[in-house]
Structure formats: structure tokens, C-alpha cells
Amino acid sequence: NDPLIPEKINSLRKKIADTKFKKSEALYVEALQKSQEGETGEAIQLCKQALAIYPGHPQAQRMLDRLQPRPAQ
């Protein structure tokens, strides 16, 4: 048994999380651009894609909440 396996697994998990965040961030930046161009529907879809990849992306969530308000209860 390799005693470094848990360390290697954690390192790989971090790399995967970093990659997901970078992809999510790129989608968020694209959504921001679409929003500024008045393409709200496209911006909403890009935010949803960003959140599907990295659910914890706060800026994408805030933008989605702003562009697509939830109905009042």
C-alpha cells in the first residue's frame, strides 16, 4: 500500500475543482458580456451552465437571481 494515496487523491480532487471553477468562471464572464449586450436569455442560460459545472459560483448565482427573479410566494 502506498501511504501517499490519500494525498494524491486530495491533490486530484483539488485539480478537478479548480478546473471546474475556471470553466464556470469563463461561462460567467460570457454571461456578463451577454447581459451587457442586452441578451438576457443567453446570459441566463450561460449562468445556469456555470452553476451546473460549479454550483458554488457566487457571482453566477447573483447574476441569475438578478436576471431571473424568483416568483414571490
mmCIF file of C-alpha atoms in Angstrom, residues 4-71:
data_model
loop_
_atom_site.group_PDB
_atom_site.id
_atom_site.type_symbol
_atom_site.label_atom_id
_atom_site.label_comp_id
_atom_site.label_asym_id
_atom_site.label_seq_id
_atom_site.Cartn_x
_atom_site.Cartn_y
_atom_site.Cartn_z
ATOM 1 C CA LEU A 4 0.708 8.732 -0.316
ATOM 2 C CA ILE A 5 -2.511 7.603 -1.997
ATOM 3 C CA PRO A 6 -4.822 9.779 0.165
ATOM 4 C CA GLU A 7 -2.596 12.787 -0.536
ATOM 5 C CA LYS A 8 -2.642 12.057 -4.276
ATOM 6 C CA ILE A 9 -6.424 11.679 -4.230
ATOM 7 C CA ASN A 10 -6.828 15.021 -2.464
ATOM 8 C CA SER A 11 -4.485 16.659 -4.961
ATOM 9 C CA LEU A 12 -6.518 15.300 -7.885
ATOM 10 C CA ARG A 13 -9.775 16.438 -6.284
ATOM 11 C CA LYS A 14 -8.379 19.947 -5.921
ATOM 12 C CA LYS A 15 -7.261 19.987 -9.575
ATOM 13 C CA ILE A 16 -10.731 18.870 -10.677
ATOM 14 C CA ALA A 17 -12.390 21.558 -8.535
ATOM 15 C CA ASP A 18 -10.014 24.200 -9.904
ATOM 16 C CA THR A 19 -10.753 23.135 -13.481
ATOM 17 C CA LYS A 20 -14.495 23.234 -12.851
ATOM 18 C CA PHE A 21 -14.230 26.697 -11.303
ATOM 19 C CA LYS A 22 -12.202 28.013 -14.258
ATOM 20 C CA LYS A 23 -14.765 26.681 -16.760
ATOM 21 C CA SER A 24 -17.594 28.095 -14.665
ATOM 22 C CA GLU A 25 -15.821 31.453 -14.440
ATOM 23 C CA ALA A 26 -15.400 31.578 -18.223
ATOM 24 C CA LEU A 27 -19.127 30.952 -18.664
ATOM 25 C CA TYR A 28 -19.908 33.648 -16.083
ATOM 26 C CA VAL A 29 -17.731 36.187 -17.914
ATOM 27 C CA GLU A 30 -19.511 35.311 -21.156
ATOM 28 C CA ALA A 31 -22.869 35.708 -19.379
ATOM 29 C CA LEU A 32 -21.793 39.109 -18.106
ATOM 30 C CA GLN A 33 -20.936 40.195 -21.634
ATOM 31 C CA LYS A 34 -24.268 38.915 -22.996
ATOM 32 C CA SER A 35 -26.117 40.704 -20.208
ATOM 33 C CA GLN A 36 -24.371 43.966 -21.030
ATOM 34 C CA GLU A 37 -25.330 43.477 -24.691
ATOM 35 C CA GLY A 38 -28.971 43.091 -23.690
ATOM 36 C CA GLU A 39 -29.093 39.371 -24.464
ATOM 37 C CA THR A 40 -30.769 38.411 -21.197
ATOM 38 C CA GLY A 41 -31.954 34.972 -22.282
ATOM 39 C CA GLU A 42 -28.467 33.952 -23.379
ATOM 40 C CA ALA A 43 -26.983 35.360 -20.164
ATOM 41 C CA ILE A 44 -29.442 33.316 -18.087
ATOM 42 C CA GLN A 45 -28.541 30.120 -19.960
ATOM 43 C CA LEU A 46 -24.815 30.764 -19.500
ATOM 44 C CA CYS A 47 -25.301 31.375 -15.764
ATOM 45 C CA LYS A 48 -27.217 28.111 -15.491
ATOM 46 C CA GLN A 49 -24.398 26.298 -17.293
ATOM 47 C CA ALA A 50 -21.820 27.886 -14.993
ATOM 48 C CA LEU A 51 -23.794 26.791 -11.932
ATOM 49 C CA ALA A 52 -24.279 23.280 -13.291
ATOM 50 C CA ILE A 53 -20.500 22.913 -13.506
ATOM 51 C CA TYR A 54 -19.667 24.703 -10.250
ATOM 52 C CA PRO A 55 -22.773 25.164 -8.064
ATOM 53 C CA GLY A 56 -20.897 27.358 -5.589
ATOM 54 C CA HIS A 57 -20.117 30.152 -8.067
ATOM 55 C CA PRO A 58 -21.472 33.191 -6.165
ATOM 56 C CA GLN A 59 -21.306 35.732 -8.998
ATOM 57 C CA ALA A 60 -23.133 33.470 -11.442
ATOM 58 C CA GLN A 61 -25.825 32.845 -8.825
ATOM 59 C CA ARG A 62 -26.225 36.561 -8.091
ATOM 60 C CA MET A 63 -26.474 37.364 -11.785
ATOM 61 C CA LEU A 64 -29.036 34.615 -12.326
ATOM 62 C CA ASP A 65 -31.080 35.897 -9.365
ATOM 63 C CA ARG A 66 -30.944 39.409 -10.801
ATOM 64 C CA LEU A 67 -31.827 38.394 -14.363
ATOM 65 C CA GLN A 68 -34.405 35.782 -13.439
ATOM 66 C CA PRO A 69 -36.091 36.805 -10.197
ATOM 67 C CA ARG A 70 -37.885 34.055 -8.342
ATOM 68 C CA PRO A 71 -41.652 34.482 -8.118
#
